[in-house]
Coordinates of C-alpha atoms in Angstrom, one line a residue:
M11 CA -0.1 -0.2 0.1
I12 CA 2.9 2.4 1.0
E13 CA 4.0 2.0 -2.7
E14 CA 0.9 2.5 -4.3
L15 CA 0.4 5.6 -2.3
K16 CA 4.1 6.4 -3.6
Y17 CA 2.9 6.2 -7.0
L18 CA 0.0 8.9 -6.5
G19 CA 2.5 11.3 -5.1
F20 CA 2.8 10.8 -1.2
T21 CA 6.2 10.2 0.0
G22 CA 6.9 7.1 1.9
A23 CA 7.0 8.9 5.1
E24 CA 3.5 10.2 4.1
A25 CA 2.0 6.8 3.2
Q26 CA 3.0 5.2 6.7
V27 CA 1.7 8.4 8.5
Y28 CA -1.8 8.2 6.5
I29 CA -1.9 4.6 7.2
Y30 CA -1.0 4.3 10.7
L31 CA -4.0 7.3 11.1
L32 CA -6.5 5.2 9.7
Q33 CA -5.8 2.1 12.3
Y34 CA -5.4 4.4 15.1
P35 CA -7.3 8.1 14.5
N36 CA -7.3 10.9 17.2
A37 CA -3.4 10.2 17.6
T38 CA -0.9 13.2 18.3
G39 CA 2.2 13.2 16.4
Y40 CA 4.2 11.9 19.5
E41 CA 2.0 8.6 19.1
V42 CA 2.2 8.8 15.2
S43 CA 6.1 9.1 15.4
K44 CA 6.4 6.1 18.3
G45 CA 3.7 4.1 16.1
T46 CA 5.2 4.2 12.9
G47 CA 9.1 4.5 14.0
L48 CA 9.6 7.4 12.0
P49 CA 11.8 10.1 13.5
R50 CA 9.9 12.9 15.2
A51 CA 10.9 15.7 12.9
N52 CA 9.9 13.7 10.0
T53 CA 6.9 12.8 11.4
Y54 CA 5.6 16.6 12.0
Q55 CA 6.9 16.9 8.4
A56 CA 4.5 14.6 7.2
L57 CA 1.7 15.8 9.0
E58 CA 2.0 19.2 7.9
T59 CA 1.8 18.1 4.3
L60 CA -0.6 15.8 4.6
V61 CA -2.8 18.6 5.8
T62 CA -2.0 20.4 2.9
K63 CA -3.0 17.8 0.6
E64 CA -6.1 17.1 2.6
G65 CA -5.1 13.8 3.4
V66 CA -5.1 14.3 6.9
I67 CA -7.1 16.6 9.4
A68 CA -6.2 18.2 12.7
V69 CA -9.4 17.1 15.0
T70 CA -8.6 18.6 17.9
P71 CA -6.5 21.8 18.9
D72 CA -4.9 20.9 22.2
P73 CA -3.2 18.8 22.1
V74 CA -3.1 18.7 18.3
R75 CA -4.7 15.0 17.3
Y76 CA -4.9 13.9 13.6
A77 CA -7.4 11.5 11.8
S78 CA -7.0 10.8 8.2
V79 CA -9.6 11.6 5.5
P80 CA -11.4 8.5 4.5
P81 CA -9.6 6.7 1.7
A82 CA -12.8 7.0 -0.8
Q83 CA -13.0 10.5 -0.2
L84 CA -9.2 10.9 -1.0
L85 CA -8.7 8.6 -3.9
K86 CA -11.5 10.2 -5.4
R87 CA -10.3 13.8 -5.4
I88 CA -7.3 12.6 -6.5
Q89 CA -8.6 10.9 -9.5
Q90 CA -10.4 13.7 -10.6
E91 CA -7.5 16.3 -10.0
T92 CA -5.4 13.9 -11.8
A93 CA -7.7 13.7 -14.7
Q94 CA -8.0 17.2 -14.7
R95 CA -4.2 17.7 -15.0
C96 CA -4.1 15.3 -17.7
H97 CA -6.6 17.1 -19.8
D98 CA -5.0 20.5 -19.2
L99 CA -1.6 19.0 -20.1
E100 CA -2.8 17.5 -23.3
Q101 CA -4.0 20.9 -24.4
Q102 CA -0.8 22.6 -23.6
L103 CA 1.4 20.0 -25.3
S104 CA -1.1 19.9 -28.4
A105 CA -0.3 23.5 -28.8
L106 CA 3.3 22.9 -29.0
E107 CA 3.0 19.9 -31.3
Q108 CA 4.2 21.0 -35.0
P109 CA 2.4 19.1 -38.0
D110 CA 5.8 17.6 -39.2
T111 CA 5.7 15.9 -36.1
I112 CA 3.0 13.6 -36.8
G113 CA 4.7 11.3 -39.0
H114 CA 6.3 8.7 -36.5
F115 CA 5.9 4.8 -37.1
W116 CA 5.6 2.3 -34.5
E117 CA 7.1 -1.2 -34.9
L118 CA 5.2 -4.0 -33.4
R119 CA 7.2 -7.1 -33.5
E120 CA 5.0 -9.9 -31.4
R121 CA 1.4 -10.9 -32.4
Q122 CA -0.1 -10.5 -29.2
R123 CA 0.9 -7.0 -29.5
I124 CA -0.4 -6.7 -32.8
E125 CA -3.6 -7.8 -31.7
T126 CA -3.8 -5.8 -28.5
R127 CA -2.8 -2.8 -30.5
L128 CA -5.9 -3.8 -33.2
T129 CA -7.9 -3.9 -30.2
E130 CA -7.3 -0.8 -29.0
L131 CA -7.4 1.3 -32.5
I132 CA -10.9 -0.2 -32.8
A133 CA -12.3 0.8 -29.7
G134 CA -10.9 4.2 -29.9
A135 CA -12.6 5.0 -33.1
Q136 CA -15.1 7.6 -33.3
H137 CA -16.1 7.6 -36.9
R138 CA -15.0 5.0 -39.3
I139 CA -13.1 1.9 -39.2
A140 CA -12.0 0.5 -42.7
A141 CA -10.2 -3.2 -42.3
S142 CA -9.0 -6.2 -44.3
L143 CA -9.3 -9.1 -42.1
W144 CA -9.5 -12.8 -42.0
A145 CA -12.3 -14.6 -40.5
E146 CA -10.1 -15.8 -37.3
D147 CA -9.4 -12.0 -36.9
V148 CA -13.2 -11.1 -37.0
E149 CA -14.2 -13.5 -34.7
R150 CA -11.8 -12.5 -32.3
L151 CA -12.5 -8.6 -32.6
S152 CA -16.2 -8.9 -33.2
G153 CA -16.9 -7.8 -29.7
V154 CA -14.7 -4.4 -30.1
L155 CA -16.3 -4.2 -33.6
R156 CA -19.7 -4.7 -32.6
A157 CA -19.5 -1.8 -29.8
A158 CA -17.7 0.4 -32.3
R159 CA -21.1 0.1 -34.7
D160 CA -23.4 0.6 -31.6
R161 CA -21.7 3.9 -31.5
G162 CA -22.0 5.3 -34.5
C163 CA -18.9 4.0 -36.6
V164 CA -19.3 3.5 -39.8
I165 CA -17.5 0.1 -40.6
I166 CA -15.9 -1.3 -43.8
L167 CA -14.8 -4.4 -44.0
N168 CA -12.8 -6.5 -46.5
L169 CA -13.5 -10.2 -45.4
F170 CA -11.0 -13.3 -46.4
G171 CA -13.2 -16.1 -45.1
E172 CA -17.0 -16.8 -43.9
V173 CA -18.1 -15.5 -40.6
D174 CA -21.0 -13.6 -39.4
A175 CA -20.4 -9.8 -39.4
D176 CA -23.8 -8.0 -39.3
F177 CA -22.3 -5.0 -37.8
A178 CA -20.3 -3.8 -40.9
T179 CA -20.3 -3.6 -44.8
I180 CA -18.5 -6.6 -46.2
Y181 CA -17.0 -7.4 -49.4
R182 CA -16.0 -10.9 -49.6
H183 CA -12.6 -12.5 -50.9
E184 CA -11.3 -15.5 -51.4
V185 CA -10.9 -18.2 -48.4
P186 CA -7.4 -18.1 -46.3
E187 CA -6.3 -20.9 -47.8
K188 CA -6.3 -19.4 -51.3
V189 CA -4.5 -16.0 -50.4
V190 CA -1.2 -15.6 -51.7
G191 CA 0.9 -13.2 -49.8
G192 CA 0.2 -14.7 -46.2
H193 CA -1.8 -13.6 -43.4
V194 CA -1.8 -9.7 -43.8
V195 CA -4.2 -7.6 -41.9
A196 CA -4.5 -3.3 -42.7
L197 CA -6.5 -1.2 -40.7
A198 CA -7.3 2.4 -40.9
I199 CA -9.4 4.5 -38.1
D200 CA -11.1 7.8 -38.7
F201 CA -8.6 8.6 -41.8
Q202 CA -5.8 9.7 -38.9
E203 CA -4.0 6.4 -37.7
A204 CA -3.2 3.0 -39.7
L205 CA -1.9 -0.6 -38.8
V206 CA -0.5 -2.9 -41.5
A207 CA 0.9 -6.2 -40.1
S208 CA 1.5 -9.7 -41.2
L209 CA 0.3 -12.4 -38.8
D210 CA 2.5 -15.1 -39.8
A211 CA 5.4 -16.1 -37.7
P212 CA 7.9 -14.3 -37.3
A213 CA 4.8 -11.9 -37.0
S214 CA 5.3 -7.8 -37.5
G215 CA 3.2 -4.8 -37.9
V216 CA 3.7 -1.1 -38.1
V217 CA 1.4 1.4 -36.5
T218 CA 1.6 5.4 -37.8
Q219 CA -0.5 8.6 -37.8
N220 CA 1.2 9.7 -40.9
R221 CA -1.0 11.3 -42.8
T222 CA 0.5 10.1 -46.1
M223 CA 0.8 6.6 -45.1
V224 CA -2.6 6.5 -43.5
R225 CA -4.2 7.7 -47.0
V226 CA -1.9 4.9 -48.6
V227 CA -3.5 2.4 -46.3
E228 CA -7.2 3.6 -46.9
K229 CA -6.7 3.4 -50.6
L230 CA -5.3 -0.3 -50.2
I231 CA -8.5 -1.1 -48.4
R232 CA -10.8 0.5 -50.5
D233 CA -9.3 -0.7 -53.8
E234 CA -9.5 -4.3 -52.3
A235 CA -13.2 -3.6 -51.8
Y236 CA -13.7 -2.3 -55.2
L237 CA -12.0 -5.3 -56.9
A238 CA -14.4 -7.7 -54.4
A239 CA -17.6 -5.5 -55.8
I240 CA -16.2 -6.1 -59.5
Y241 CA -15.2 -9.5 -59.4
E242 CA -18.5 -10.4 -57.8
Q243 CA -20.6 -8.9 -60.7
F244 CA -18.4 -9.9 -63.3
S245 CA -16.4 -13.2 -62.4
Q246 CA -17.1 -14.8 -65.6
E247 CA -16.0 -12.4 -67.8
L248 CA -12.6 -11.2 -65.8
E249 CA -11.7 -15.2 -65.8
T250 CA -12.2 -15.6 -69.4
A251 CA -9.9 -12.6 -69.9
F252 CA -7.2 -13.2 -67.2
G253 CA -7.6 -16.8 -66.2
T254 CA -9.0 -18.4 -62.8
H255 CA -8.2 -16.1 -59.9
L256 CA -6.9 -13.5 -62.6
V257 CA -3.7 -15.7 -62.9
H258 CA -2.5 -14.4 -65.7
L259 CA -2.7 -10.7 -64.9
R260 CA -1.6 -11.3 -61.3
R261 CA 1.4 -13.6 -61.8
R262 CA 3.2 -10.5 -63.9
L263 CA 3.0 -8.3 -60.6
L264 CA 3.8 -10.8 -57.9
P265 CA 7.3 -12.1 -56.7
Q266 CA 8.1 -15.2 -58.3
A267 CA 7.4 -17.4 -55.3
D268 CA 3.8 -15.7 -54.7
A269 CA 3.3 -16.0 -58.3
E270 CA 4.1 -20.1 -58.2
R271 CA 1.8 -20.4 -55.2
L272 CA -1.1 -19.0 -57.3
V273 CA -0.6 -21.0 -60.1
A274 CA -0.6 -24.2 -57.7
V275 CA -3.9 -23.1 -56.6
T276 CA -5.3 -22.5 -59.8
R277 CA -4.2 -25.8 -61.0
L278 CA -5.5 -27.6 -57.8
D279 CA -8.6 -25.7 -58.0
A280 CA -9.0 -26.7 -62.0
Q281 CA -8.2 -30.6 -60.9
T282 CA -11.0 -30.1 -58.0
L283 CA -13.6 -29.0 -60.6
H284 CA -12.6 -31.6 -62.9
L285 CA -12.9 -34.7 -60.5
S286 CA -16.3 -33.2 -59.7
S287 CA -17.3 -32.9 -63.2
E288 CA -16.0 -36.6 -63.7
L289 CA -17.8 -38.0 -60.5
G290 CA -21.0 -36.0 -61.5
R291 CA -20.8 -38.0 -64.9
E292 CA -20.4 -41.2 -63.4
V293 CA -23.5 -41.1 -60.9
N294 CA -25.4 -39.9 -64.0
T295 CA -24.3 -42.7 -65.9
E296 CA -25.5 -45.3 -62.8
M297 CA -28.3 -43.8 -62.3
L298 CA -29.3 -44.2 -66.0

């Protein structure tokens, strides 16, 4: 308790005196000194400052006896004063902040830290959330996303996989097993802050308030949404022109390893479709 009180601005001696007077109210300075084991000069100095801080009151004049202010009353006042001090300081520091300083990047190196920061950003959103997430991410974040919707946030979500997300406008993409490039997530909040991360081991990510990069992440998310909507409407025409999963177009733009994986996924889909077709013909033949 003494250490916790020290975090709230008490000295060690003041904390000891306050706690002693909670247990032994109406004690004189001499009795407090004797009970705490503090030197008499230190005790009287602590009592004087505690009276000034309104943590202790003098209850009798002669001899002077002291009692601690009830903890709930004391801590409530400290809480209110601290909140007001933080508010005032935020205003003063913000007035000193230069626009060019809003451009830092914070690197996140652990998956847990990335997931925690995703939750914090969503919980702090006031107007708009735009994100590209896998189904497993949405399941984990559904509570905080739903709360954001309930307080009035617009939520735009590129969803990779299948999960219930009635709190957002959904643009559906391929299932995670067919995603080329790994488990990458992107989030932009209120056009002010963005996070991009790879959750594949070793996980890594970056958070930024840099205006240009926030706009880039927003554009990335919007472009993915545009593509999902266009593909849903014109999938046959697009695959006729560019191949299954747009393989002919995408392989020209992807790194070689990702392009090879994309081709493998496309071939596997083609084989699966062929086997399903053959099985269907066999079943029809047997029925005839």
